[in-house]
């Protein structure tokens, strides 16, 4: 192999996109997923349109064997392949925006001299022209034939031509020639770490890919895609790595990252982790009646469950696991120092009294681990409190307010404001977005209450249905002007019902509310 060196080049946008689309420029396995939001595409095109500088690309050219991510074009064979080390987000965004693919349809207004994402308004306004049409020679010839006469047409054509010159914009590129695979991974992690742009899971993925080529592309990514397809989107690759590392060395005092283990150990542990993950998903579905993870505040909650399903399946008390998970969610177990909390909880999973250890970790400072009313004094965005409210209502026999049917194993559980938000004064409406004002209904339910006040529409609902949703039966509270009193009473009911769930799940444990 030749001596490693760096070459500096400039690549036209059209050549860059063509190389990516034909598999000559490939995203390596150790790269993170594509994460840019579509809203960044118009800004990127606008920068190129105005001739502003953009960051340098970094590619790696080597005959060393590596693997691509599955979600990219299949690489061409031969030494002409280049691996994109830094610049993935820009290259994929350009490819999608210039071809109106994958939900990125960018339009341009010649008079306003502006790029935007297409929406219903721009599609109705013929002045907004798809960038993809401007870039296509045949489409552009048709656009030119429809230009108005006079100076307006001349100005439009000049600006359209300027948009097309984006294809000739030259982006600087540094090529790593004949560097090793490890050098490429180290370059990737250093560049992104120094720029504080990568999540910890991205760095760990790169290290695992460097140590175990093909493991992520062939085994982890397809399984994670299936898990997410099945509705458990809150699980990410780092959660699976943590569970797999635990399964590999369940008796270890501290965790050992996967990139420090042998490929054989990782492969063996991964098979068990997949089966345990499927068992953990089944446990959550059975215990909470959830078909997906939308109501769970964090995918980290699944890691100890996966660990227990992998190592203690024969002795595992599923109700006890559910009791811990509900309490950990309510008390935001992984909202702060999640890594330290996971370390503590996985250590507890190694002990004989695993449920005692887990509950001890999540126990309140006052000595108990039950809910109190103030746990539900939270805004709607508090997923821990929202999940706790769902658990409380389900313990009471959660029944849809409008259909009267039990909410069991629903593909989608929607939220409904008990005291309708629209009936509050405009300035007071944000106060209605609180957990204590939320009931749970099926996605298919007809939730229209029209202009009826709460005391009218709630009065049409059977008492047992209201009880199942922890809604106070005191009709004097069913008025907008008594909202504060209504929510206070409901918080008490939610805490009582939640603790009833804990008592059933953990009958030998003391509930201190």
C-alpha positions as a printed NumPy array, in Angstrom:
array([[  0.   ,   0.   ,   0.   ],
       [  1.206,   3.496,  -0.835],
       [  2.141,   6.037,   1.8  ],
       [ -1.005,   7.741,   3.179],
       [ -1.515,  11.278,   1.93 ],
       [ -4.081,  14.064,   1.693],
       [ -5.263,  15.492,  -1.623],
       [ -7.293,  18.669,  -1.928],
       [ -9.858,  19.012,  -4.687],
       [-13.004,  20.931,  -5.621],
       [-16.143,  19.043,  -6.621],
       [-19.048,  20.53 ,  -8.542],
       [-22.427,  19.962,  -6.927],
       [-23.738,  18.126,  -9.992],
       [-20.752,  15.726,  -9.95 ],
       [-21.03 ,  15.256,  -6.203],
       [-24.738,  14.363,  -6.391],
       [-24.194,  12.105,  -9.403],
       [-21.392,  10.254,  -7.599],
       [-23.614,   9.706,  -4.585],
       [-26.598,   8.556,  -6.637],
       [-24.546,   6.115,  -8.705],
       [-22.726,   4.578,  -5.731],
       [-19.304,   6.064,  -6.41 ],
       [-19.494,   8.199,  -3.262],
       [-20.691,   5.991,  -0.411],
       [-21.766,   6.522,   3.2  ],
       [-19.709,   4.092,   5.336],
       [-21.203,   1.877,   8.004],
       [-19.748,   3.89 ,  10.87 ],
       [-21.519,   7.094,   9.822],
       [-24.499,   8.254,  11.826],
       [-28.006,   8.27 ,  10.362],
       [-29.26 ,  11.12 ,   8.216],
       [-30.653,  13.599,  10.76 ],
       [-31.173,  16.938,   9.019],
       [-34.699,  18.309,   9.048],
       [-36.195,  19.139,   5.616],
       [-36.301,  22.822,   6.613],
       [-32.511,  23.008,   6.236],
       [-32.653,  22.208,   2.518],
       [-33.868,  25.665,   1.359],
       [-31.181,  27.332,   3.483],
       [-28.441,  25.16 ,   1.998],
       [-29.595,  25.878,  -1.568],
       [-29.851,  29.586,  -0.782],
       [-26.231,  29.624,   0.443],
       [-25.024,  27.988,  -2.771],
       [-27.243,  30.283,  -4.86 ],
       [-25.652,  33.359,  -3.29 ],
       [-22.137,  31.965,  -3.523],
       [-21.632,  31.714,   0.219],
       [-18.928,  29.292,   1.427],
       [-19.913,  25.879,   2.806],
       [-17.858,  23.497,   4.877],
       [-15.203,  21.236,   3.382],
       [-16.062,  17.621,   2.586],
       [-13.817,  14.795,   3.743],
       [-13.621,  11.538,   1.789],
       [-11.594,   8.392,   2.243],
       [-10.168,   6.514,  -0.727],
       [ -8.712,   3.108,   0.04 ],
       [ -8.798,  -0.508,  -1.035],
       [ -9.391,  -1.554,   2.589],
       [-12.619,  -3.496,   3.033],
       [-15.501,  -1.731,   4.747],
       [-19.275,  -1.757,   4.598],
       [-21.839,   0.816,   3.501],
       [-25.008,   1.711,   5.314],
       [-27.965,  -0.083,   3.793],
       [-29.945,   3.096,   3.288],
       [-27.607,   4.447,   0.605],
       [-27.134,   3.536,  -3.068],
       [-25.248,   0.289,  -3.597],
       [-21.552,   1.112,  -4.121],
       [-19.93 ,   0.408,  -7.441],
       [-17.194,  -2.158,  -7.519],
       [-13.6  ,  -1.211,  -7.994],
       [-11.124,   1.291,  -6.671],
       [-13.182,   4.303,  -7.845],
       [-15.351,   4.22 ,  -4.715],
       [-14.879,   7.051,  -2.215],
       [-16.247,   6.891,   1.31 ],
       [-17.816,  10.069,   2.665],
       [-16.34 ,  10.719,   6.116],
       [-17.684,  14.23 ,   6.731],
       [-20.453,  15.92 ,   4.757],
       [-23.145,  13.232,   4.662],
       [-25.949,  15.57 ,   5.723],
       [-25.156,  18.112,   3.006],
       [-24.689,  15.566,   0.228],
       [-27.904,  13.65 ,   0.971],
       [-29.828,  16.913,   1.362],
       [-28.567,  18.155,  -2.007],
       [-29.426,  14.876,  -3.693],
       [-32.96 ,  14.892,  -2.316],
       [-33.623,  18.606,  -2.794],
       [-32.355,  18.779,  -6.384],
       [-34.49 ,  15.764,  -7.311],
       [-37.543,  16.402,  -5.083],
       [-37.194,  13.093,  -3.278],
       [-37.796,  11.725,   0.214],
       [-40.17 ,  14.533,   1.182],
       [-37.745,  17.35 ,   0.347],
       [-39.425,  19.426,  -2.36 ],
       [-37.856,  22.879,  -2.556],
       [-39.432,  25.701,  -4.584],
       [-38.092,  29.06 ,  -5.729],
       [-39.865,  32.406,  -6.22 ],
       [-38.014,  34.592,  -8.79 ],
       [-39.564,  37.904,  -7.668],
       [-39.043,  37.253,  -3.977],
       [-35.662,  35.664,  -4.744],
       [-36.396,  33.07 ,  -2.076],
       [-36.297,  29.293,  -1.538],
       [-38.896,  27.451,   0.533],
       [-40.161,  23.968,   1.207],
       [-43.237,  23.321,  -0.897],
       [-46.556,  23.488,   0.935],
       [-50.243,  23.895,   0.091],
       [-49.848,  27.665,  -0.411],
       [-46.836,  27.457,  -2.735],
       [-48.498,  24.737,  -4.804],
       [-51.456,  27.041,  -5.478],
       [-49.187,  29.952,  -6.458],
       [-47.697,  29.42 ,  -9.936],
       [-44.892,  31.872,  -9.144],
       [-43.253,  29.196,  -6.982],
       [-41.24 ,  26.897,  -9.243],
       [-39.859,  23.505,  -8.202],
       [-36.072,  23.583,  -8.046],
       [-36.017,  20.058,  -9.462],
       [-37.835,  21.343, -12.564],
       [-35.333,  24.167, -12.971],
       [-32.496,  21.651, -12.829],
       [-34.036,  19.33 , -15.406],
       [-33.141,  20.469, -18.93 ],
       [-36.418,  19.411, -20.558],
       [-38.559,  20.953, -17.813],
       [-36.511,  24.146, -17.884],
       [-36.976,  24.541, -21.64 ],
       [-40.729,  24.424, -21.071],
       [-40.456,  26.968, -18.215],
       [-38.489,  29.353, -20.451],
       [-41.164,  29.157, -23.17 ],
       [-43.771,  30.326, -20.646],
       [-41.792,  33.357, -19.408],
       [-43.609,  36.69 , -19.707],
       [-42.487,  39.3  , -22.19 ],
       [-40.402,  42.304, -21.228],
       [-38.138,  43.062, -18.299],
       [-40.058,  40.805, -15.932],
       [-39.344,  37.79 , -18.108],
       [-35.684,  38.785, -18.455],
       [-35.311,  39.109, -14.698],
       [-37.003,  35.757, -14.111],
       [-34.766,  34.   , -16.602],
       [-31.647,  35.532, -15.039],
       [-32.629,  34.3  , -11.604],
       [-33.606,  30.875, -12.877],
       [-30.199,  30.612, -14.552],
       [-28.591,  31.588, -11.258],
       [-30.458,  28.745,  -9.542],
       [-29.214,  26.326, -12.208],
       [-25.645,  27.489, -11.583],
       [-25.911,  25.814,  -8.178],
       [-25.006,  22.643, -10.092],
       [-21.638,  24.18 , -10.976],
       [-20.896,  25.425,  -7.464],
       [-17.567,  23.909,  -6.385],
       [-17.326,  22.516,  -2.864],
       [-13.81 ,  21.984,  -1.47 ],
       [-12.987,  18.372,  -0.663],
       [-10.102,  16.798,   1.223],
       [ -9.349,  13.193,   0.211],
       [ -7.677,  10.742,   2.564],
       [ -5.697,   8.544,   0.195],
       [ -4.521,   5.069,   1.364],
       [ -5.193,   5.733,   5.042],
       [ -6.272,   2.753,   7.14 ],
       [ -9.871,   2.047,   8.154],
       [ -9.041,   2.983,  11.748],
       [ -7.64 ,   6.302,  10.525],
       [-10.907,   6.983,   8.698],
       [-12.985,   6.202,  11.807],
       [-10.716,   8.311,  14.015],
       [-10.965,  11.212,  11.585],
       [-14.744,  10.929,  11.658],
       [-14.969,  10.885,  15.449],
       [-12.42 ,  13.649,  15.994],
       [-13.955,  16.029,  13.473],
       [-17.434,  15.582,  14.876],
       [-16.416,  15.491,  18.536],
       [-14.465,  18.734,  18.245],
       [-17.434,  20.293,  16.508],
       [-19.81 ,  18.979,  19.219],
       [-22.138,  17.721,  16.527],
       [-22.36 ,  14.021,  17.255],
       [-24.419,  12.292,  19.882],
       [-22.701,   9.775,  22.091],
       [-24.475,   6.963,  20.263],
       [-22.928,   8.11 ,  16.963],
       [-19.414,   7.945,  18.4  ],
       [-20.088,   4.529,  19.921],
       [-21.509,   3.29 ,  16.608],
       [-18.335,   4.371,  14.847],
       [-16.174,   2.52 ,  17.359],
       [-18.258,  -0.643,  17.084],
       [-18.158,  -0.469,  13.282],
       [-14.382,  -0.057,  13.376],
       [-13.958,  -3.115,  15.604],
       [-16.698,  -5.328,  14.119],
       [-17.147,  -4.536,  10.442],
       [-20.568,  -5.492,   9.128],
       [-22.18 ,  -5.926,  12.555],
       [-24.174,  -2.678,  12.433],
       [-25.083,  -2.815,   8.735],
       [-25.997,  -6.502,   8.61 ],
       [-27.438,  -7.155,  12.057],
       [-28.176,  -4.104,  14.221],
       [-29.653,  -1.688,  11.675],
       [-32.118,  -4.185,  10.132],
       [-33.311,  -5.309,  13.565],
       [-33.674,  -1.723,  14.815],
       [-35.612,  -0.845,  11.663],
       [-38.004,  -3.718,  12.355],
       [-38.405,  -2.699,  15.996],
       [-39.296,   0.819,  14.914],
       [-41.637,  -0.483,  12.235],
       [-43.377,  -2.39 ,  15.022],
       [-43.969,   0.916,  16.81 ],
       [-41.158,   1.046,  19.365],
       [-39.493,   4.138,  17.932],
       [-38.071,   5.315,  21.248],
       [-35.475,   2.547,  21.201],
       [-32.247,   3.677,  19.571],
       [-29.011,   1.95 ,  18.688],
       [-27.326,   2.984,  21.936],
       [-30.076,   1.358,  24.   ],
       [-29.504,  -1.896,  22.125],
       [-25.736,  -1.577,  22.565],
       [-26.153,  -1.148,  26.326],
       [-28.432,  -4.172,  26.547],
       [-26.125,  -6.258,  24.36 ],
       [-23.058,  -5.345,  26.448],
       [-24.948,  -6.404,  29.584],
       [-25.965,  -9.708,  28.003],
       [-22.377, -10.336,  26.91 ],
       [-21.037,  -9.964,  30.48 ],
       [-24.039, -10.134,  32.85 ],
       [-21.852, -10.692,  35.925],
       [-19.483,  -7.808,  35.293],
       [-19.209,  -5.078,  37.886],
       [-19.076,  -2.392,  35.241],
       [-20.114,  -2.244,  31.624],
       [-17.727,  -3.165,  28.859],
       [-18.355,  -1.37 ,  25.535],
       [-19.005,  -3.645,  22.575],
       [-15.947,  -2.401,  20.707],
       [-13.774,  -3.871,  23.489],
       [-15.291,  -7.356,  23.134],
       [-14.456, -10.063,  20.617],
       [-16.668, -10.498,  17.556],
       [-17.702, -13.961,  18.748],
       [-18.806, -12.612,  22.133],
       [-20.707,  -9.78 ,  20.471],
       [-22.444, -12.08 ,  17.968],
       [-23.516, -14.528,  20.677],
       [-24.787, -11.743,  22.922],
       [-26.558, -10.034,  20.038],
       [-28.667, -13.104,  19.263],
       [-29.838, -13.213,  22.876],
       [-30.398,  -9.442,  22.89 ],
       [-32.706,  -9.652,  19.886],
       [-34.838, -12.33 ,  21.519],
       [-34.863, -10.424,  24.815],
       [-35.876,  -7.199,  23.073],
       [-38.823,  -8.963,  21.466],
       [-39.769, -10.393,  24.872],
       [-39.477,  -6.935,  26.489],
       [-41.748,  -5.417,  23.845],
       [-44.275,  -8.201,  24.438],
       [-44.093,  -7.526,  28.185],
       [-44.834,  -3.813,  27.736],
       [-47.703,  -4.578,  25.375],
       [-49.247,  -7.128,  27.712],
       [-48.801,  -5.176,  30.932],
       [-49.792,  -1.745,  29.646],
       [-51.952,  -2.536,  26.626],
       [-49.703,  -0.498,  24.349],
       [-48.916,  -1.473,  20.782],
       [-46.152,   1.121,  20.491],
       [-43.815,   3.204,  22.632],
       [-45.404,   6.597,  21.934],
       [-46.465,   7.095,  25.562],
       [-43.148,   5.986,  27.038],
       [-41.009,   8.964,  28.074],
       [-37.704,   7.294,  27.141],
       [-36.39 ,   4.24 ,  25.333],
       [-33.846,   3.891,  28.158],
       [-36.652,   2.412,  30.28 ],
       [-36.562,  -0.633,  28.026],
       [-32.859,  -1.384,  28.66 ],
       [-33.248,  -2.95 ,  32.14 ],
       [-36.345,  -4.769,  30.897],
       [-34.363,  -6.253,  28.002],
       [-31.545,  -7.161,  30.387],
       [-33.951,  -8.963,  32.72 ],
       [-35.7  , -10.771,  29.864],
       [-32.316, -12.001,  28.648],
       [-30.921, -13.228,  31.959],
       [-33.859, -13.944,  34.294],
       [-36.615, -15.036,  31.941],
       [-37.624, -18.117,  33.959],
       [-37.999, -16.267,  37.254],
       [-39.135, -12.917,  35.892],
       [-42.21 , -11.385,  37.525],
       [-43.693,  -9.353,  34.685],
       [-46.054,  -7.405,  36.938],
       [-43.154,  -6.35 ,  39.147],
       [-41.189,  -5.197,  36.098],
       [-44.203,  -3.149,  35.005],
       [-44.488,  -1.62 ,  38.478],
       [-40.867,  -0.517,  38.43 ],
       [-41.121,   0.805,  34.865],
       [-44.21 ,   2.882,  35.662],
       [-42.582,   4.399,  38.753],
       [-39.297,   5.041,  36.959],
       [-41.197,   6.832,  34.198],
       [-43.266,   8.926,  36.605],
       [-40.191,  10.023,  38.568],
       [-38.185,  10.742,  35.393],
       [-35.532,   8.155,  36.2  ],
       [-33.554,   8.769,  33.006],
       [-34.191,  12.461,  32.403],
       [-30.935,  13.631,  33.998],
       [-27.72 ,  11.642,  34.194],
       [-29.186,   8.778,  32.175],
       [-25.913,   6.882,  31.783],
       [-25.215,   6.826,  35.521],
       [-28.804,   5.831,  36.243],
       [-28.587,   3.001,  33.72 ],
       [-25.327,   1.802,  35.252],
       [-26.997,   1.665,  38.679],
       [-30.087,  -0.109,  37.403],
       [-28.176,  -2.691,  35.394],
       [-26.095,  -3.451,  38.486],
       [-29.375,  -4.012,  40.317],
       [-30.47 ,  -6.405,  37.566],
       [-27.438,  -8.579,  38.389],
       [-28.567,  -9.179,  41.986],
       [-30.879, -11.877,  43.285],
       [-33.358,  -9.298,  44.601],
       [-33.364,  -7.385,  41.332],
       [-36.757,  -5.764,  41.91 ],
       [-35.691,  -4.569,  45.335],
       [-32.556,  -3.053,  43.874],
       [-34.428,  -1.336,  41.057],
       [-37.057,   0.06 ,  43.404],
       [-34.374,   1.221,  45.797],
       [-32.747,   3.168,  42.978],
       [-35.994,   4.909,  42.098],
       [-37.292,   5.319,  45.649],
       [-38.281,   8.782,  46.788],
       [-35.975,  10.622,  49.163],
       [-38.731,  10.526,  51.794],
       [-38.573,   6.748,  51.864],
       [-41.465,   5.591,  49.673],
       [-41.914,   4.963,  46.006],
       [-45.609,   5.671,  45.45 ],
       [-47.142,   8.575,  43.551],
       [-48.319,  11.83 ,  45.076],
       [-50.78 ,  14.284,  43.571],
       [-48.062,  16.77 ,  42.662],
       [-46.521,  14.175,  40.314],
       [-49.412,  14.973,  37.985],
       [-49.069,  18.74 ,  38.354],
       [-47.179,  18.93 ,  35.102],
       [-47.551,  20.384,  31.608],
       [-48.669,  18.138,  28.781],
       [-45.124,  17.857,  27.486],
       [-44.107,  15.94 ,  30.631],
       [-44.14 ,  12.411,  29.216],
       [-43.373,  10.789,  32.549],
       [-46.449,  12.296,  34.201],
       [-48.541,  11.61 ,  31.098],
       [-47.555,   7.94 ,  31.104],
       [-48.268,   7.798,  34.84 ],
       [-51.751,   9.201,  34.222],
       [-52.324,   6.564,  31.545],
       [-51.237,   3.805,  33.947],
       [-53.552,   5.182,  36.641],
       [-56.539,   5.284,  34.302],
       [-55.817,   1.849,  32.913],
       [-55.813,   0.474,  36.439],
       [-59.353,   1.838,  36.786],
       [-60.436,   0.012,  33.607],
       [-59.659,   2.74 ,  31.061],
       [-62.722,   3.18 ,  28.83 ],
       [-63.04 ,   5.502,  25.841],
       [-65.06 ,   8.586,  26.788],
       [-66.926,   8.594,  23.5  ],
       [-67.206,   5.009,  22.278],
       [-67.639,   3.394,  25.686],
       [-65.228,   0.599,  24.703],
       [-62.212,  -0.563,  26.696],
       [-58.852,   0.765,  25.513],
       [-56.818,  -2.403,  25.101],
       [-53.869,  -2.983,  22.751],
       [-54.677,   0.104,  20.699],
       [-52.404,   0.945,  17.793],
       [-52.851,   4.609,  18.706],
       [-53.944,   6.081,  22.035],
       [-54.851,   9.738,  21.579],
       [-55.222,  12.54 ,  24.098],
       [-58.362,  14.534,  24.741],
       [-58.741,  17.722,  26.789],
       [-61.412,  16.998,  29.394],
       [-62.111,  20.703,  29.828],
       [-62.049,  21.818,  26.158],
       [-59.155,  24.125,  25.442],
       [-61.153,  26.295,  23.066],
       [-63.603,  27.23 ,  25.827],
       [-60.925,  28.944,  27.92 ],
       [-60.166,  32.625,  27.472],
       [-57.36 ,  32.95 ,  24.924],
       [-54.756,  33.983,  27.501],
       [-55.723,  31.09 ,  29.787],
       [-55.623,  28.37 ,  27.116],
       [-52.022,  27.301,  27.797],
       [-53.085,  26.336,  31.336],
       [-55.429,  23.752,  29.808],
       [-52.422,  21.919,  28.343],
       [-51.716,  20.024,  31.546],
       [-51.618,  16.327,  32.36 ],
       [-54.522,  16.632,  34.806],
       [-56.731,  17.827,  31.938],
       [-55.99 ,  14.893,  29.636],
       [-58.153,  11.841,  29.039],
       [-57.179,   8.942,  26.787],
       [-59.262,   7.912,  23.802],
       [-58.828,   5.722,  20.754],
       [-57.675,   7.4  ,  17.568],
       [-60.913,   6.392,  15.835],
       [-63.216,   7.923,  18.45 ],
       [-65.467,  10.797,  17.465],
       [-64.354,  13.449,  19.941],
       [-66.462,  16.36 ,  18.778],
       [-68.139,  18.102,  21.698],
       [-69.125,  21.155,  19.67 ],
       [-69.948,  24.204,  21.749],
       [-71.183,  22.137,  24.679],
       [-69.757,  23.18 ,  28.022],
       [-67.931,  20.51 ,  30.062],
       [-70.822,  20.067,  32.497],
       [-73.128,  19.317,  29.555],
       [-71.005,  16.863,  27.564],
       [-69.556,  15.135,  30.643],
       [-73.098,  14.737,  31.944],
       [-73.893,  12.542,  28.942],
       [-71.112,  10.087,  29.838],
       [-71.772,   7.116,  32.129],
       [-70.373,   7.358,  35.652],
       [-68.322,   4.173,  35.274],
       [-66.642,   5.603,  32.169],
       [-65.735,   8.812,  34.015],
       [-64.384,   6.78 ,  36.917],
       [-62.215,   4.77 ,  34.518],
       [-60.621,   8.048,  33.406],
       [-60.15 ,   9.309,  36.997],
       [-62.538,  12.186,  36.304],
       [-64.123,  13.641,  39.47 ],
       [-67.834,  12.899,  39.776],
       [-68.596,  16.269,  41.442],
       [-70.527,  18.074,  38.703],
       [-69.864,  21.426,  40.366],
       [-66.248,  21.059,  39.22 ],
       [-67.196,  20.511,  35.551],
       [-67.04 ,  24.204,  34.675],
       [-64.274,  26.242,  33.106],
       [-64.308,  28.716,  36.   ],
       [-63.636,  25.811,  38.407],
       [-60.774,  24.404,  36.32 ],
       [-58.18 ,  24.737,  39.093],
       [-60.369,  22.831,  41.557],
       [-61.184,  20.198,  38.919],
       [-57.515,  19.552,  38.181],
       [-56.6  ,  19.41 ,  41.863],
       [-59.283,  16.788,  42.496],
       [-58.253,  14.795,  39.44 ],
       [-54.576,  14.797,  40.477],
       [-55.588,  13.201,  43.764],
       [-57.573,  10.542,  41.908],
       [-54.694,   9.832,  39.531],
       [-52.235,   9.391,  42.393],
       [-54.632,   7.07 ,  44.228],
       [-55.229,   4.944,  41.117],
       [-51.535,   4.836,  40.26 ],
       [-50.728,   3.583,  43.742],
       [-53.451,   0.99 ,  43.36 ],
       [-51.626,  -0.255,  40.274],
       [-48.357,  -0.425,  42.231],
       [-50.021,  -2.337,  45.038],
       [-51.293,  -4.937,  42.585],
       [-47.955,  -5.14 ,  40.757],
       [-45.843,  -5.167,  43.936],
       [-48.052,  -6.614,  46.674],
       [-45.164,  -7.316,  49.054],
       [-43.711,  -3.823,  48.792],
       [-44.661,  -0.815,  50.889],
       [-46.334,   2.031,  48.992],
       [-45.746,   5.4  ,  50.634],
       [-47.772,   8.065,  48.903]])
